[in-house]
XYZ file of C-alpha atoms in Angstrom:
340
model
C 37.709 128.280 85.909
C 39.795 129.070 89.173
C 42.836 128.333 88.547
C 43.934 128.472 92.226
C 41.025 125.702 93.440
C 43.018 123.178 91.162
C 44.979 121.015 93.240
C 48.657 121.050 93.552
C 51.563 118.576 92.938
C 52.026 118.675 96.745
C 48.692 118.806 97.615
C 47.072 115.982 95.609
C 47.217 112.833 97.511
C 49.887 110.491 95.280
C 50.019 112.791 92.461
C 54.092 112.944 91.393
C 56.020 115.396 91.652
C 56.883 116.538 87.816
C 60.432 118.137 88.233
C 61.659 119.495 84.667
C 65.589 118.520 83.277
C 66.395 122.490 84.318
C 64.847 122.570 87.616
C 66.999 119.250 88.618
C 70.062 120.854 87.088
C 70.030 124.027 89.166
C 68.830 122.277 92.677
C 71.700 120.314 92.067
C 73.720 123.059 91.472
C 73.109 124.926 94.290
C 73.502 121.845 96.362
C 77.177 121.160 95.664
C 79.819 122.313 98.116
C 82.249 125.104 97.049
C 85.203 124.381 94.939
C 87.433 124.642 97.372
C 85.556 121.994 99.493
C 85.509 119.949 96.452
C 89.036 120.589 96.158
C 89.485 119.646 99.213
C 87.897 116.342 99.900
C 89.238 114.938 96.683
C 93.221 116.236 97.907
C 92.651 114.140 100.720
C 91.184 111.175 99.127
C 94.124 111.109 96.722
C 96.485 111.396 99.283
C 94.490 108.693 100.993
C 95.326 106.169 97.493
C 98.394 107.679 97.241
C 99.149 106.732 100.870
C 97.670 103.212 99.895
C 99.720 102.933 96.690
C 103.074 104.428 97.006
C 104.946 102.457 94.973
C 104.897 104.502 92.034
C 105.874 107.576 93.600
C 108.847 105.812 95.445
C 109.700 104.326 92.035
C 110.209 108.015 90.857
C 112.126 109.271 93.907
C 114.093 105.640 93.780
C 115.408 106.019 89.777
C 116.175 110.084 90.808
C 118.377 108.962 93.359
C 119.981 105.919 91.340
C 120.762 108.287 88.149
C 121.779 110.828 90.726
C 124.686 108.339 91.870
C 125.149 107.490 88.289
C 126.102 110.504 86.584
C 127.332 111.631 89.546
C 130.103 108.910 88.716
C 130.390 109.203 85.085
C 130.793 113.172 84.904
C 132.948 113.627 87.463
C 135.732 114.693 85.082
C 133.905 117.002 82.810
C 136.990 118.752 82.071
C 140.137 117.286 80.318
C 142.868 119.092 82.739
C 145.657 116.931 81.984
C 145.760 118.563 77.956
C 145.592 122.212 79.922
C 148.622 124.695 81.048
C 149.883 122.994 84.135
C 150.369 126.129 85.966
C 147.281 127.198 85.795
C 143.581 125.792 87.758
C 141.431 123.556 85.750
C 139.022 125.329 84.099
C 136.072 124.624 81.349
C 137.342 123.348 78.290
C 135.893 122.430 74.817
C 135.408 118.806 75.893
C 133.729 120.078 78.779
C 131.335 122.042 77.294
C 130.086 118.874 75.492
C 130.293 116.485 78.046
C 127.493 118.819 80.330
C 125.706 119.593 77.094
C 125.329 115.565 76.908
C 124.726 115.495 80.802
C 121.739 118.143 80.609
C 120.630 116.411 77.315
C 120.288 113.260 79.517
C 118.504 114.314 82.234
C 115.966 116.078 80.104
C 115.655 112.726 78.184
C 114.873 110.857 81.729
C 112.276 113.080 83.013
C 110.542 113.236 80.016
C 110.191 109.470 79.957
C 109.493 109.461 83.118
C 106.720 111.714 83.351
C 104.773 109.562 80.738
C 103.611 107.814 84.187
C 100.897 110.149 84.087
C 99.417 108.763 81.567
C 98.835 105.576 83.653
C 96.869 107.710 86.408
C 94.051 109.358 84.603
C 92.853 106.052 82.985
C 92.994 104.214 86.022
C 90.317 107.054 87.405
C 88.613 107.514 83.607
C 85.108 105.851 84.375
C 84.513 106.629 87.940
C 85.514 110.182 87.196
C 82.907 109.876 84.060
C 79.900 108.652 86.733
C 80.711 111.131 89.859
C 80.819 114.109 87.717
C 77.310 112.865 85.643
C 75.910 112.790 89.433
C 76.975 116.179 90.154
C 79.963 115.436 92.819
C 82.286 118.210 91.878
C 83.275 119.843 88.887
C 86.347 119.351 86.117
C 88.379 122.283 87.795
C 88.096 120.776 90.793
C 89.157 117.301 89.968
C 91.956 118.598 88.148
C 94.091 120.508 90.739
C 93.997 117.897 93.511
C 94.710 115.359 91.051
C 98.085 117.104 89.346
C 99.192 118.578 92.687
C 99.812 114.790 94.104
C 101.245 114.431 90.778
C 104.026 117.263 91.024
C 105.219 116.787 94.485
C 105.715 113.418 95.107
C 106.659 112.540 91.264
C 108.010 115.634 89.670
C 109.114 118.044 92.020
C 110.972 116.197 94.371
C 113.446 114.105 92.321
C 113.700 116.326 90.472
C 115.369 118.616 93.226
C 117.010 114.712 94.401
C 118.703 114.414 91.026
C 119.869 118.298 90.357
C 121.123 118.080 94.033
C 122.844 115.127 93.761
C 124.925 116.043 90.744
C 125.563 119.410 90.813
C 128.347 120.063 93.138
C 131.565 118.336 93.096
C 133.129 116.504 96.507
C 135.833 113.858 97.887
C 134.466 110.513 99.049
C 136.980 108.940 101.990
C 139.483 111.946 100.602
C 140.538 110.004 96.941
C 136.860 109.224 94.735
C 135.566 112.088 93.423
C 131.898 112.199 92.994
C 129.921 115.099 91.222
C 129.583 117.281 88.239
C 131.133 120.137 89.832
C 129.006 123.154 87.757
C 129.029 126.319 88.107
C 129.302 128.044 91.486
C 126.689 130.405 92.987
C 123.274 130.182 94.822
C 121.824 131.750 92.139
C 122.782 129.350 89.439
C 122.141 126.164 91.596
C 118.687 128.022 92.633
C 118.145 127.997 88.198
C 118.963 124.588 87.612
C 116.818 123.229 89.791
C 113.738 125.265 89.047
C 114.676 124.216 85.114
C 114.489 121.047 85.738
C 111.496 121.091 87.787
C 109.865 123.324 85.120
C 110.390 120.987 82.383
C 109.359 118.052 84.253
C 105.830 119.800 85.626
C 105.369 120.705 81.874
C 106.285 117.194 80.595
C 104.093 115.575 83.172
C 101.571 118.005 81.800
C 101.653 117.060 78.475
C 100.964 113.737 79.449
C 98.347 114.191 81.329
C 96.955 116.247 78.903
C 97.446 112.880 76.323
C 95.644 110.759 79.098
C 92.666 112.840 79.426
C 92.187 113.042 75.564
C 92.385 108.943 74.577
C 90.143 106.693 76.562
C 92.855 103.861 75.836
C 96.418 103.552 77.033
C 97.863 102.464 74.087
C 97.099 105.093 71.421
C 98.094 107.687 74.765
C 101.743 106.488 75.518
C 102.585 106.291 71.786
C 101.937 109.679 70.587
C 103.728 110.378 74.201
C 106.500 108.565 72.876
C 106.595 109.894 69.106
C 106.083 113.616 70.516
C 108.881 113.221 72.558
C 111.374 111.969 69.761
C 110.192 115.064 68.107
C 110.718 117.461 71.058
C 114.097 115.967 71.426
C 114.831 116.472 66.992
C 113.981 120.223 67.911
C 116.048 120.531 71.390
C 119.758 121.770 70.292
C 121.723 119.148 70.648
C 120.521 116.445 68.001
C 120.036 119.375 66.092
C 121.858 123.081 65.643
C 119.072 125.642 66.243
C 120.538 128.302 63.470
C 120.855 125.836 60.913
C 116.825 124.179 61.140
C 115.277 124.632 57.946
C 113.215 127.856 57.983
C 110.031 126.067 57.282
C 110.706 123.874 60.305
C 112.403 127.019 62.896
C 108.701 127.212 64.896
C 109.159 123.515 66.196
C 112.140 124.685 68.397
C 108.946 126.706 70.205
C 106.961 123.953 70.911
C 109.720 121.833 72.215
C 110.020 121.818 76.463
C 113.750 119.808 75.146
C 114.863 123.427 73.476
C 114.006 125.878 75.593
C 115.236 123.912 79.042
C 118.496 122.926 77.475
C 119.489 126.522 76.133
C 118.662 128.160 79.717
C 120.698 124.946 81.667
C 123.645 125.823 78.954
C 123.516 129.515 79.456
C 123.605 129.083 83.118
C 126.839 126.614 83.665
C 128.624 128.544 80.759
C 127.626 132.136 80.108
C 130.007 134.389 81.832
C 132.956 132.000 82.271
C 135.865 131.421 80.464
C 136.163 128.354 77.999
C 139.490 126.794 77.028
C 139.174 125.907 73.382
C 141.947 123.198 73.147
C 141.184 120.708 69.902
C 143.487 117.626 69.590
C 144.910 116.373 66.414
C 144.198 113.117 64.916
C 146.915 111.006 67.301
C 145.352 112.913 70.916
C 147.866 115.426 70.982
C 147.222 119.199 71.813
C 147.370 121.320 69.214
C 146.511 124.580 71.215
C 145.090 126.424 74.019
C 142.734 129.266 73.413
C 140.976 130.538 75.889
C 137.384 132.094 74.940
C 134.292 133.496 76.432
C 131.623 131.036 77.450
C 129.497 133.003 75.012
C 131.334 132.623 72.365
C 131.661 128.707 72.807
C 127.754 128.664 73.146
C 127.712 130.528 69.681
C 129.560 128.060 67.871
C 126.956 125.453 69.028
C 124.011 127.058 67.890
C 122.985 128.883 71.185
C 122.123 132.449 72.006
C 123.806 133.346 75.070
C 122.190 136.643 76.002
C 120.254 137.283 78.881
C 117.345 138.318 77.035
C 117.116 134.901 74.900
C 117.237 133.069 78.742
C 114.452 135.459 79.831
C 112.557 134.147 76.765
C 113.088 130.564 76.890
C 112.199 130.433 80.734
C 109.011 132.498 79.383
C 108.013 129.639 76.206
C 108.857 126.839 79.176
C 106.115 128.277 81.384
C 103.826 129.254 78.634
C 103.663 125.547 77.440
C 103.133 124.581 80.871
C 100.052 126.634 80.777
C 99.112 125.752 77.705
C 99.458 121.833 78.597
C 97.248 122.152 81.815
C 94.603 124.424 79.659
C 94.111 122.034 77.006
C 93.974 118.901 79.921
C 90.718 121.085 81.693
C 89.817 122.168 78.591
C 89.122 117.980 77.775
C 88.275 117.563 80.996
C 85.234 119.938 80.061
C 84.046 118.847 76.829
C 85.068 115.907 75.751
C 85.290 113.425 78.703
C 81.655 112.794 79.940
C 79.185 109.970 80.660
C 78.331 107.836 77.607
C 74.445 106.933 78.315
């Protein structure tokens, strides 16, 4: 028999077409756009919603501002100058040391919370990210980037930078109220804090995102968002000393974004500088006035101020970062698909 006299698929009048699974697979394939195209459309379609919906983003650069003015009130007497020497300047004492351990604390705490909000914007896309990738539209890499980068700018970067700006340097309103934290002095430690705090809030929003993409449901998502940040926070310095953790428990302090943030933002404002140690006995009064290194202050509370250890903990900070935004695509990949 001649195999080439049989009619074809194309040639037979209203014979179908018999496409295999494969065959569709790869002519779809080679019909989608490049990932930067894809990239690009969906960029400007979220900044299209965005555009439509701001109110969550203003929300975020609203309560930046608002705890910007707050604590720019409340710390702006970090120092307790009227138990120092009076002929000398005000300088960093022992209560100061706590009060901007408790300040950076703080602000750690209320971009953590805050970047559970990401949480809320994954599920609201779940299912119609489910059917456009089933029909091919773009891939999980793709969808991704666009979608964090209109995350970070509007809702993590920026007040971020509003709030760090607002507080960190000291200044006379109508020449009497004093308004600011007054920290340490220096381009280069102003350019740290920021990036610190915009660091751990990138990495925090990443987390959450992360929780998002892996629970179809809101609930079960903002509560292990909730309970992982209590334990972040156990294992970030301050609620607990980092030398005296339980040995079984000292690899926590790695996973926490709380531990490695705080130690850098402590090592910044205090390494280098010198730290009046001046303790008060039980009726408020003086008892002395010691001056120490900032280093050694930053012993005594379970810190290691050496430039190395900062190197290292701005090193873990980024690595989770990573780590977050892998496991998000990695979920992104494999587990969140169309249920048929």
């Amino acid at each position: 028999m001649d195999l080439d006299a049989l009619p074809s698929g194309d040639e037979s009048e209203g014979a179908p077409l018999i496409v295999s699974p494969l065959e569709s697979a790869l002519a779809r394939q080679r019909a989608l756009p490049s990932v930067l195209h894809q990239m690009r459309e969906l960029l400007r379609r979220g900044a299209i919603m965005l555009a439509r919906h701001p109110w969550l983003a203003v929300g975020h650069l609203g309560s930046a501002v608002i705890l910007g003015l707050l604590m720019g009130g409340m710390y702006h007497n970090l120092d307790s100058c009227s138990t120092q020497p009076k002929d000398l300047e005000c300088q960093p004492d022992f209560d100061g040391v706590w009060n901007r351990a408790g300040a950076f604390f703080f602000m750690l705490a209320f971009l953590s919370l805050g970047s559970m909000s990401a949480i809320e914007s994954f599920h609201r896309e779940r299912s119609l990210y489910c059917r456009e990738r089933a029909s091919g539209y773009y891939s999980p890499l793709a969808y991704l980037i666009p979608k964090l980068l209109l995350d970070w700018l509007p809702m993590r970067i920026l007040p971020s930078i509003i709030l760090g700006s607002i507080i960190y340097h000291k200044f006379s309103l109508f020449g009497h109220f004093e308004f600011g934290m007054g920290l340490n002095a220096g381009l280069d430690h102003f350019a740290l804090f920021l990036s610190m705090l915009v660091l751990f809030n990138v990495c925090a929003a990443n987390l959450c995102v992360t929780l998002g993409v892996l629970f179809p449901t809101f609930g079960p998502a903002i509560l292990i968002g909730i309970l992982l940040t209590l334990f972040f926070m156990a294992f970030g310095g301050i609620v607990l000393r980092m030398d005296n953790m339980p040995k079984g428990f000292m690899w926590c302090r790695w996973l926490s974004p709380f531990s490695a943030a705080y130690e850098v933002l402590m090592i910044n404002e205090i390494g280098g500088r010198t730290v009046l140690f001046n303790p008060v006995d039980q009726d408020g009064n003086p008892m002395c006035n010691v001056p120490e290194t900032g280093e050694v202050l930053l012993r005594n509370m379970g810190l290691v101020p050496t430039a190395w250890q900062k190197e290292l903990d701005i090193w873990v900070l980024s690595g989770l970062t990573v780590l977050f935004l892998a496991t998000a695509l990695a979920a992104l990949v494999w587990i969140v698909k169309e249920r048929r």
